[in-house]
Amino acid sequence: MRPEPRLIEVRRNVLKQNDVVARALRDRFHRARVFVVSLVSSPGSGKTAFLEKVLTVLGAGHCVAALVGDLATENDARRLARSQAPVKQITTGTLCHLEAAMVQTALEGWDLSRLDFLFIENVGNLVCPSSYDLGEDLRLVLMSVTEGEDKPLKYPTIFNSADAAIITKLDLASAVEFSWETAYRNIQAVRPGMQIFRLSAKTGDGMKECLDFLQIRQTEMRQPATP
Amino acid sequence: MRPEPRLIEVRRNVLKQNDVVARALRDRFHRARVFVVSLVSSPGSGKTAFLEKVLTVLGAGHCVAALVGDLATENDARRLARSQAPVKQITTGTLCHLEAAMVQTALEGWDLSRLDFLFIENVGNLVCPSSYDLGEDLRLVLMSVTEGEDKPLKYPTIFNSADAAIITKLDLASAVEFSWETAYRNIQAVRPGMQIFRLSAKTGDGMKECLDFLQIRQTEMRQPATP
């Protein structure tokens, strides 16, 4: 059955090549002391709505910027640019995920040392982005209450590759009879100890906790390593 | 930039190989006079909820069966088996889509000539399944109102590869201020003339129209070709 050995071999090479570029990116981000956060989720889970709020609030006191990946359209970049933060769209065509080389190309001409935070919004896809390191410091996986509590069990790889989870569209939880207990149990079954946030980008509920978390992590990253 | 020529070449070979298997499957389905419908959508758009209703209602007067694709778990097969229809889970591991060879393997030992309808639920992914023909007669793309009206523009390939669209979670449309007009316009922009259904699997609204459509298409398929 598929995939046959030759395709596996080629995929391994692509991943290896991606890892080399991702490592170079990570070094560059660390030298520039910019904290890099990537966002992964299904299509329509609310990555852009979350990022709109994050850029606006964090942008008031920090230098923030974003890259947004989509197969087609510049819609998300236009939406996010309203926050006044520098935003660049990466259009992938038919490719279902971002790769480190695309991030590298998109950053050409940017002075990263002027930034405190860089956000990278991946293509909406709960499978393929999990395999591609983008050099980020933190990977956030979002899932909306409307998708159902079973998604961590059905898409374990992406939950495993992420550092924290945000359950979005909190305002719709009652309407869809969302069980927080089941969702938490499913996330913990796949990734024990994973930190989980609840958020409604629409009402603002849970936004402060997410922002505090990002700022604490950014501050920790900027501190010199203890001897 | 990626993907580099060698990967493109290997992908083309995989697709070509898939097309050969899909063609053989389609011939087999036609000989058995079974009408085959595949379902594609984002994770959590309601493919399984729709299919649960379809199998129960159609199953009362027809012989129906289903194959369901997921990276992990047998949850969907268990859910659908409650309809009493024969159901088989295809677990893809890390693969983000179904391929024709997986369908072929899953059908081993099945007497297709006893079936009127076979449903194939793809892995939840709005990108990759679009490239893989499964030998189906009809491909339905589902999108839920909670994902937002812009999805057809951002994932045009999958809307282009489908024969009809179902907008699901109709019961949540007001809560998310869903604009039907914008959604219809976006679908038509990508795939002019595409038939669109509105559905709430929860309340049953729109279910009759979807079922009528499937039965009409199945009847048309079974009719001998006009000379």
Short mmCIF file of C-alpha atoms in Angstrom, two decimals:
data_model
loop_
_atom_site.label_atom_id
_atom_site.label_comp_id
_atom_site.label_asym_id
_atom_site.label_seq_id
_atom_site.Cartn_x
_atom_site.Cartn_y
_atom_site.Cartn_z
CA MET A 1 0.00 0.00 0.00
CA ARG A 2 0.99 3.63 -0.36
CA PRO A 3 3.23 5.49 0.45
CA GLU A 4 5.89 3.32 -1.19
CA PRO A 5 9.57 3.35 -0.13
CA ARG A 6 10.77 5.85 -2.74
CA LEU A 7 8.29 8.50 -1.64
CA ILE A 8 9.21 7.94 1.99
CA GLU A 9 12.86 8.45 1.10
CA VAL A 10 12.15 11.70 -0.75
CA ARG A 11 9.95 12.95 2.09
CA ARG A 12 12.76 12.24 4.56
CA ASN A 13 15.13 14.30 2.43
CA VAL A 14 12.65 17.17 2.29
CA LEU A 15 12.23 17.06 6.04
CA LYS A 16 15.99 16.93 6.55
CA GLN A 17 16.42 19.91 4.25
CA ASN A 18 13.63 21.74 6.12
CA ASP A 19 15.34 21.02 9.45
CA VAL A 20 18.59 22.56 8.22
CA VAL A 21 16.82 25.77 7.21
CA ALA A 22 14.73 25.77 10.42
CA ARG A 23 17.89 25.46 12.51
CA ALA A 24 19.44 28.45 10.72
CA LEU A 25 16.23 30.43 11.26
CA ARG A 26 16.15 29.57 14.96
CA ASP A 27 19.74 30.76 15.37
CA ARG A 28 18.87 33.98 13.57
CA PHE A 29 15.77 34.54 15.73
CA HIS A 30 17.79 33.97 18.91
CA ARG A 31 20.56 36.32 17.84
CA ALA A 32 17.91 38.97 17.07
CA ARG A 33 16.25 38.20 20.43
CA VAL A 34 12.83 37.99 18.81
CA PHE A 35 10.31 35.55 20.31
CA VAL A 36 8.69 33.52 17.54
CA VAL A 37 5.28 31.88 17.92
CA SER A 38 3.61 29.72 15.30
CA LEU A 39 -0.12 28.91 15.16
CA VAL A 40 -1.57 25.70 13.76
CA SER A 41 -5.20 24.54 13.55
CA SER A 42 -7.99 23.36 11.26
CA PRO A 43 -9.34 25.87 8.76
CA GLY A 44 -11.66 28.31 10.53
CA SER A 45 -10.60 27.60 14.13
CA GLY A 46 -9.91 31.26 14.75
CA LYS A 47 -6.14 31.69 14.25
CA THR A 48 -6.58 35.02 12.48
CA ALA A 49 -9.20 36.32 14.94
CA PHE A 50 -6.85 35.48 17.83
CA LEU A 51 -3.89 37.04 16.06
CA GLU A 52 -5.83 40.23 15.30
CA LYS A 53 -6.36 40.76 19.03
CA VAL A 54 -2.82 39.72 19.95
CA LEU A 55 -1.20 42.10 17.46
CA THR A 56 -3.39 44.99 18.59
CA VAL A 57 -2.87 44.48 22.34
CA LEU A 58 0.80 43.42 22.32
CA GLY A 59 1.56 46.00 19.62
CA ALA A 60 0.71 48.80 22.06
CA GLY A 61 3.81 48.06 24.13
CA HIS A 62 6.02 45.87 21.93
CA CYS A 63 7.28 45.59 18.39
CA VAL A 64 5.23 42.80 16.81
CA ALA A 65 4.95 41.39 13.29
CA ALA A 66 3.29 38.47 11.54
CA LEU A 67 3.58 36.12 8.58
CA VAL A 68 0.38 34.39 7.43
CA GLY A 69 0.18 31.29 5.27
CA ASP A 70 -2.72 30.43 2.95
CA LEU A 71 -3.15 28.51 -0.27
CA ALA A 72 -4.79 31.53 -1.88
CA THR A 73 -5.89 35.14 -1.17
CA GLU A 74 -4.24 37.96 0.75
CA ASN A 75 -7.33 38.33 2.98
CA ASP A 76 -5.66 37.44 6.25
CA ALA A 77 -2.72 39.79 5.71
CA ARG A 78 -5.19 42.59 4.97
CA ARG A 79 -7.19 41.78 8.12
CA LEU A 80 -4.09 41.69 10.31
CA ALA A 81 -2.55 44.81 8.79
CA ARG A 82 -5.35 46.84 10.42
CA SER A 83 -3.46 46.31 13.70
CA GLN A 84 -0.68 48.51 12.22
CA ALA A 85 1.85 45.68 12.72
CA PRO A 86 4.02 44.69 9.73
CA VAL A 87 2.33 41.66 8.12
CA LYS A 88 3.31 39.57 5.12
CA GLN A 89 1.17 36.94 3.36
CA ILE A 90 2.79 33.70 2.19
CA THR A 91 0.68 32.15 -0.57
CA THR A 92 1.46 28.45 -0.91
CA GLY A 93 -0.57 27.61 -4.04
CA THR A 94 -1.48 23.97 -3.60
CA LEU A 95 0.98 23.23 -0.78
CA CYS A 96 -0.79 22.28 2.43
CA HIS A 97 1.69 23.68 4.98
CA LEU A 98 4.44 26.25 5.50
CA GLU A 99 8.09 25.24 5.25
CA ALA A 100 11.12 26.92 6.82
CA ALA A 101 12.40 28.11 3.43
CA MET A 102 9.16 30.03 2.82
CA VAL A 103 9.55 31.79 6.16
CA GLN A 104 13.17 32.58 5.30
CA THR A 105 12.16 34.10 1.95
CA ALA A 106 9.27 36.07 3.46
CA LEU A 107 11.65 37.63 6.02
CA GLU A 108 14.08 38.96 3.42
CA GLY A 109 14.70 42.63 4.08
CA TRP A 110 13.21 42.55 7.60
CA ASP A 111 15.35 43.78 10.49
CA LEU A 112 14.43 41.14 13.08
CA SER A 113 16.44 42.82 15.83
CA ARG A 114 13.75 45.53 15.93
CA LEU A 115 11.06 42.98 16.79
CA ASP A 116 9.97 41.61 20.18
CA PHE A 117 7.46 39.08 18.81
CA LEU A 118 7.03 37.43 15.42
CA PHE A 119 3.89 35.36 14.81
CA ILE A 120 3.64 32.79 12.02
CA GLU A 121 0.12 31.63 11.12
CA ASN A 122 0.28 28.32 9.26
CA VAL A 123 -2.11 27.08 6.57
CA GLY A 124 -5.32 25.71 8.15
CA ASN A 125 -4.57 22.00 8.34
CA LEU A 126 -4.49 19.69 11.34
CA VAL A 127 -2.15 17.15 9.73
CA CYS A 128 0.71 18.26 7.51
CA PRO A 129 2.12 21.32 9.34
CA SER A 130 3.04 19.10 12.29
CA SER A 131 6.09 17.72 10.46
CA TYR A 132 7.68 21.04 9.53
CA ASP A 133 9.81 22.93 12.03
CA LEU A 134 9.72 26.67 11.25
CA GLY A 135 12.39 27.66 13.77
CA GLU A 136 9.73 28.93 16.18
CA ASP A 137 10.21 29.14 19.97
CA LEU A 138 6.63 28.17 20.69
CA ARG A 139 3.99 26.31 18.69
CA LEU A 140 0.36 26.87 19.65
CA VAL A 141 -2.35 24.49 18.46
CA LEU A 142 -5.86 25.94 18.37
CA MET A 143 -9.07 23.93 18.31
CA SER A 144 -12.54 25.42 18.39
CA VAL A 145 -15.37 24.05 20.52
CA THR A 146 -17.42 23.60 17.34
CA GLU A 147 -14.97 20.99 15.98
CA GLY A 148 -15.73 18.56 18.81
CA GLU A 149 -13.79 17.17 21.75
CA ASP A 150 -12.35 14.20 19.83
CA LYS A 151 -9.90 16.09 17.62
CA PRO A 152 -6.79 15.52 19.81
CA LEU A 153 -7.34 11.75 19.59
CA LYS A 154 -7.94 11.85 15.83
CA TYR A 155 -5.02 14.20 15.04
CA PRO A 156 -2.49 13.25 17.73
CA THR A 157 0.66 14.25 15.83
CA ILE A 158 -0.14 17.95 15.69
CA PHE A 159 -1.05 18.04 19.38
CA ASN A 160 2.20 16.23 20.12
CA SER A 161 4.26 18.70 18.11
CA ALA A 162 2.71 21.75 19.84
CA ASP A 163 3.78 23.38 23.12
CA ALA A 164 0.38 24.61 24.32
CA ALA A 165 -3.25 24.39 23.24
CA ILE A 166 -5.94 27.06 22.98
CA ILE A 167 -9.58 26.00 22.85
CA THR A 168 -11.33 28.75 20.92
CA LYS A 169 -14.92 29.97 20.36
CA LEU A 170 -15.65 29.66 24.08
CA ASP A 171 -18.81 31.73 23.46
CA LEU A 172 -20.29 28.83 21.43
CA ALA A 173 -19.47 26.12 24.00
CA SER A 174 -23.00 25.89 25.43
CA ALA A 175 -24.67 25.95 22.02
CA VAL A 176 -22.67 22.90 20.92
CA GLU A 177 -22.80 21.24 24.38
CA PHE A 178 -19.03 21.14 24.49
CA SER A 179 -17.57 18.99 27.25
CA TRP A 180 -14.46 20.66 28.66
CA GLU A 181 -13.75 17.60 30.75
CA THR A 182 -13.67 15.31 27.70
CA ALA A 183 -11.59 17.78 25.69
CA TYR A 184 -9.03 18.18 28.50
CA ARG A 185 -8.87 14.42 29.00
CA ASN A 186 -8.31 13.85 25.27
CA ILE A 187 -5.54 16.46 25.07
CA GLN A 188 -3.83 15.05 28.17
CA ALA A 189 -4.10 11.52 26.77
CA VAL A 190 -2.14 12.59 23.70
CA ARG A 191 0.18 15.11 25.35
CA PRO A 192 0.32 14.71 29.14
CA GLY A 193 0.90 17.96 31.04
CA MET A 194 0.11 20.22 28.09
CA GLN A 195 -0.98 23.71 29.11
CA ILE A 196 -4.48 24.53 27.85
CA PHE A 197 -6.16 27.92 27.49
CA ARG A 198 -9.81 28.77 26.88
CA LEU A 199 -10.54 31.70 24.62
CA SER A 200 -13.24 33.67 22.93
CA ALA A 201 -11.60 36.16 20.59
CA LYS A 202 -15.11 37.57 20.05
CA THR A 203 -15.90 38.43 23.69
CA GLY A 204 -12.29 38.69 24.87
CA ASP A 205 -12.77 35.99 27.53
CA GLY A 206 -9.47 34.24 28.23
CA MET A 207 -7.45 36.71 26.17
CA LYS A 208 -5.56 38.09 29.18
CA GLU A 209 -4.36 34.60 30.20
CA CYS A 210 -3.07 33.91 26.68
CA LEU A 211 -1.29 37.27 26.46
CA ASP A 212 0.26 36.86 29.94
CA PHE A 213 1.54 33.43 28.91
CA LEU A 214 3.13 34.79 25.72
CA GLN A 215 4.78 37.68 27.57
CA ILE A 216 6.15 35.44 30.33
CA ARG A 217 7.60 33.07 27.77
CA GLN A 218 9.11 35.94 25.81
CA THR A 219 10.69 37.41 28.96
CA GLU A 220 12.14 33.99 29.91
CA MET A 221 13.60 33.59 26.45
CA ARG A 222 15.28 36.97 26.62
CA GLN A 223 16.92 36.31 29.98
CA PRO A 224 20.54 35.22 29.79
CA ALA A 225 20.97 31.50 30.50
CA THR A 226 21.84 30.77 34.13
CA PRO A 227 25.44 29.56 34.54
CA MET B 1 11.97 27.31 -3.17
CA ARG B 2 10.29 24.03 -2.21
CA PRO B 3 8.95 21.71 -3.54
CA GLU B 4 12.00 20.97 -5.68
CA PRO B 5 11.78 19.13 -9.04
CA ARG B 6 12.49 15.64 -7.73
CA LEU B 7 9.64 15.74 -5.25
CA ILE B 8 7.27 17.08 -7.90
CA GLU B 9 8.26 14.17 -10.14
CA VAL B 10 7.64 11.60 -7.41
CA ARG B 11 4.30 13.22 -6.52
CA ARG B 12 3.24 13.02 -10.17
CA ASN B 13 4.06 9.31 -10.20
CA VAL B 14 2.05 8.75 -7.04
CA LEU B 15 -0.90 10.61 -8.51
CA LYS B 16 -0.64 8.69 -11.77
CA GLN B 17 -0.54 5.41 -9.85
CA ASN B 18 -3.56 6.57 -7.81
CA ASP B 19 -5.46 7.41 -10.99
CA VAL B 20 -4.89 3.90 -12.34
CA VAL B 21 -6.29 2.32 -9.19
CA ALA B 22 -9.15 4.85 -9.06
CA ARG B 23 -10.12 4.02 -12.64
CA ALA B 24 -10.23 0.31 -11.82
CA LEU B 25 -12.35 1.06 -8.74
CA ARG B 26 -14.76 3.21 -10.76
CA ASP B 27 -15.21 0.40 -13.30
CA ARG B 28 -15.85 -2.04 -10.47
CA PHE B 29 -18.39 0.30 -8.82
CA HIS B 30 -20.22 0.76 -12.13
CA ARG B 31 -20.35 -2.94 -12.86
CA ALA B 32 -21.74 -3.53 -9.35
CA ARG B 33 -24.21 -0.64 -9.91
CA VAL B 34 -23.35 0.88 -6.56
CA PHE B 35 -23.48 4.68 -6.26
CA VAL B 36 -20.37 5.94 -4.51
CA VAL B 37 -20.24 9.26 -2.67
CA SER B 38 -17.16 10.71 -0.99
CA LEU B 39 -17.18 13.41 1.67
CA VAL B 40 -14.40 15.95 2.18
CA SER B 41 -14.14 18.83 4.67
CA SER B 42 -12.09 20.38 7.46
CA PRO B 43 -11.82 18.43 10.70
CA GLY B 44 -15.04 18.83 12.68
CA SER B 45 -17.28 20.17 9.90
CA GLY B 46 -19.84 17.45 10.52
CA LYS B 47 -19.10 14.72 7.97
CA THR B 48 -19.75 11.96 10.49
CA ALA B 49 -22.89 13.61 11.91
CA PHE B 50 -24.29 13.95 8.37
CA LEU B 51 -23.33 10.39 7.50
CA GLU B 52 -24.94 9.02 10.67
CA LYS B 53 -28.29 10.48 9.56
CA VAL B 54 -27.80 9.46 5.92
CA LEU B 55 -27.01 5.84 6.77
CA THR B 56 -29.98 5.59 9.13
CA VAL B 57 -32.53 7.15 6.76
CA LEU B 58 -31.30 5.69 3.46
CA GLY B 59 -30.58 2.39 5.17
CA ALA B 60 -34.30 1.91 5.83
CA GLY B 61 -34.99 1.40 2.12
CA HIS B 62 -31.61 0.73 0.52
CA CYS B 63 -28.45 -1.25 1.06
CA VAL B 64 -25.88 1.26 2.29
CA ALA B 65 -22.32 0.98 3.59
CA ALA B 66 -19.47 3.30 4.54
CA LEU B 67 -15.70 3.57 4.76
CA VAL B 68 -14.28 6.21 7.10
CA GLY B 69 -10.77 7.61 7.04
CA ASP B 70 -8.90 8.99 10.04
CA LEU B 71 -5.30 9.28 11.12
CA ALA B 72 -6.09 7.51 14.38
CA THR B 73 -8.96 5.96 16.37
CA GLU B 74 -11.89 3.77 15.33
CA ASN B 75 -14.36 6.26 16.86
CA ASP B 76 -16.14 7.21 13.65
CA ALA B 77 -16.64 3.60 12.54
CA ARG B 78 -18.13 2.82 15.95
CA ARG B 79 -20.44 5.86 15.74
CA LEU B 80 -21.61 4.96 12.23
CA ALA B 81 -22.03 1.25 12.98
CA ARG B 82 -24.95 2.17 15.24
CA SER B 83 -26.92 2.75 12.01
CA GLN B 84 -26.61 -1.05 11.39
CA ALA B 85 -24.92 -0.38 8.04
CA PRO B 86 -21.64 -2.16 7.32
CA VAL B 87 -18.84 0.28 8.18
CA LYS B 88 -15.07 -0.07 7.97
CA GLN B 89 -12.48 2.32 9.40
CA ILE B 90 -9.37 3.14 7.38
CA THR B 91 -6.61 4.36 9.70
CA THR B 92 -4.00 6.33 7.76
CA GLY B 93 -1.37 6.85 10.49
CA THR B 94 0.30 10.11 9.52
CA LEU B 95 -1.08 10.28 5.97
CA CYS B 96 -3.33 13.29 5.48
CA HIS B 97 -5.77 11.87 2.90
CA LEU B 98 -7.24 8.66 1.54
CA GLU B 99 -5.86 7.08 -1.62
CA ALA B 100 -7.61 4.76 -4.05
CA ALA B 101 -5.44 1.79 -3.00
CA MET B 102 -6.64 2.15 0.60
CA VAL B 103 -10.25 2.04 -0.57
CA GLN B 104 -9.44 -1.01 -2.68
CA THR B 105 -7.88 -2.81 0.29
CA ALA B 106 -10.72 -1.86 2.64
CA LEU B 107 -13.28 -3.32 0.20
CA GLU B 108 -11.63 -6.75 0.05
CA GLY B 109 -14.22 -9.40 0.74
CA TRP B 110 -17.18 -7.03 0.23
CA ASP B 111 -19.85 -7.99 -2.30
CA LEU B 112 -20.46 -4.57 -3.85
CA SER B 113 -23.31 -5.82 -6.04
CA ARG B 114 -25.44 -6.06 -2.90
CA LEU B 115 -25.04 -2.34 -2.21
CA ASP B 116 -27.05 0.63 -3.49
CA PHE B 117 -24.88 3.33 -1.89
CA LEU B 118 -21.30 3.36 -0.64
CA PHE B 119 -20.09 6.42 1.29
CA ILE B 120 -16.40 7.23 1.75
CA GLU B 121 -15.57 9.76 4.47
CA ASN B 122 -12.13 11.22 3.88
CA VAL B 123 -9.64 12.42 6.52
CA GLY B 124 -10.59 15.91 7.76
CA ASN B 125 -8.42 18.11 5.58
CA LEU B 126 -9.39 20.88 3.19
CA VAL B 127 -6.25 20.60 1.07
CA CYS B 128 -4.68 17.23 0.30
CA PRO B 129 -7.73 15.00 -0.42
CA SER B 130 -8.56 17.18 -3.43
CA SER B 131 -5.79 15.59 -5.52
CA TYR B 132 -6.78 11.96 -5.00
CA ASP B 133 -9.53 10.39 -7.08
CA LEU B 134 -11.17 7.54 -5.14
CA GLY B 135 -13.31 6.29 -8.02
CA GLU B 136 -16.40 7.97 -6.54
CA ASP B 137 -19.42 9.07 -8.60
CA LEU B 138 -19.99 12.16 -6.52
CA ARG B 139 -17.75 14.21 -4.25
CA LEU B 140 -19.42 16.37 -1.60
CA VAL B 141 -17.50 19.15 0.11
CA LEU B 142 -18.86 20.20 3.50
CA MET B 143 -18.12 23.48 5.25
CA SER B 144 -19.65 24.55 8.54
CA VAL B 145 -20.96 28.05 9.21
CA THR B 146 -18.53 28.28 12.14
CA GLU B 147 -15.51 28.10 9.79
CA GLY B 148 -16.41 31.38 8.10
CA GLU B 149 -17.57 32.38 4.64
CA ASP B 150 -14.06 32.81 3.21
CA LYS B 151 -13.06 29.15 3.08
CA PRO B 152 -13.94 28.57 -0.62
CA LEU B 153 -11.61 31.42 -1.61
CA LYS B 154 -8.81 30.20 0.64
CA TYR B 155 -9.11 26.51 -0.33
CA PRO B 156 -10.26 26.74 -3.96
CA THR B 157 -8.85 23.40 -5.14
CA ILE B 158 -11.06 21.26 -2.95
CA PHE B 159 -14.18 23.23 -3.93
CA ASN B 160 -13.16 22.84 -7.57
CA SER B 161 -12.70 19.10 -7.25
CA ALA B 162 -16.14 18.60 -5.60
CA ASP B 163 -19.51 18.16 -7.33
CA ALA B 164 -21.75 19.80 -4.72
CA ALA B 165 -21.35 21.69 -1.44
CA ILE B 166 -23.17 21.33 1.87
CA ILE B 167 -23.02 24.18 4.37
CA THR B 168 -23.43 22.53 7.76
CA LYS B 169 -24.29 23.59 11.32
CA LEU B 170 -27.13 25.76 10.05
CA ASP B 171 -28.40 25.94 13.65
CA LEU B 172 -25.32 28.01 14.60
CA ALA B 173 -25.59 30.46 11.68
CA SER B 174 -27.15 33.31 13.68
CA ALA B 175 -24.77 32.86 16.61
CA VAL B 176 -21.76 33.34 14.31
CA GLU B 177 -23.52 35.99 12.15
CA PHE B 178 -22.95 33.84 9.07
CA SER B 179 -23.60 35.59 5.77
CA TRP B 180 -25.21 33.15 3.34
CA GLU B 181 -24.91 35.70 0.57
CA THR B 182 -21.14 36.01 1.02
CA ALA B 183 -20.70 32.24 1.31
CA TYR B 184 -22.72 31.58 -1.86
CA ARG B 185 -20.86 34.30 -3.74
CA ASN B 186 -17.49 32.84 -2.66
CA ILE B 187 -18.44 29.30 -3.70
CA GLN B 188 -19.76 30.50 -7.04
CA ALA B 189 -16.60 32.55 -7.61
CA VAL B 190 -14.51 29.41 -7.28
CA ARG B 191 -16.92 26.94 -8.88
CA PRO B 192 -19.65 28.66 -10.93
CA GLY B 193 -22.98 26.84 -10.96
CA MET B 194 -22.15 24.54 -8.05
CA GLN B 195 -25.21 23.19 -6.25
CA ILE B 196 -25.26 24.20 -2.57
CA PHE B 197 -27.28 22.68 0.28
CA ARG B 198 -27.88 24.02 3.78
CA LEU B 199 -27.96 21.51 6.59
CA SER B 200 -28.24 21.07 10.31
CA ALA B 201 -27.63 17.42 11.11
CA LYS B 202 -28.61 18.32 14.69
CA THR B 203 -32.10 19.66 13.96
CA GLY B 204 -32.61 17.80 10.68
CA ASP B 205 -33.18 21.03 8.73
CA GLY B 206 -32.15 20.57 5.10
CA MET B 207 -31.68 16.81 5.47
CA LYS B 208 -34.56 15.96 3.11
CA GLU B 209 -33.08 18.06 0.29
CA CYS B 210 -29.69 16.36 0.66
CA LEU B 211 -31.24 12.89 0.69
CA ASP B 212 -33.48 13.65 -2.31
CA PHE B 213 -30.43 14.85 -4.22
CA LEU B 214 -28.48 11.68 -3.44
CA GLN B 215 -31.38 9.42 -4.44
CA ILE B 216 -31.99 11.28 -7.71
CA ARG B 217 -28.31 11.04 -8.60
CA GLN B 218 -28.25 7.34 -7.72
CA THR B 219 -31.33 6.66 -9.85
CA GLU B 220 -29.80 8.57 -12.80
CA MET B 221 -26.60 6.57 -12.48
CA ARG B 222 -28.50 3.27 -12.54
CA GLN B 223 -30.45 4.14 -15.65
CA PRO B 224 -29.06 2.72 -18.88
CA ALA B 225 -27.34 5.38 -21.00
CA THR B 226 -29.60 6.89 -23.68
CA PRO B 227 -28.59 5.83 -27.18
#
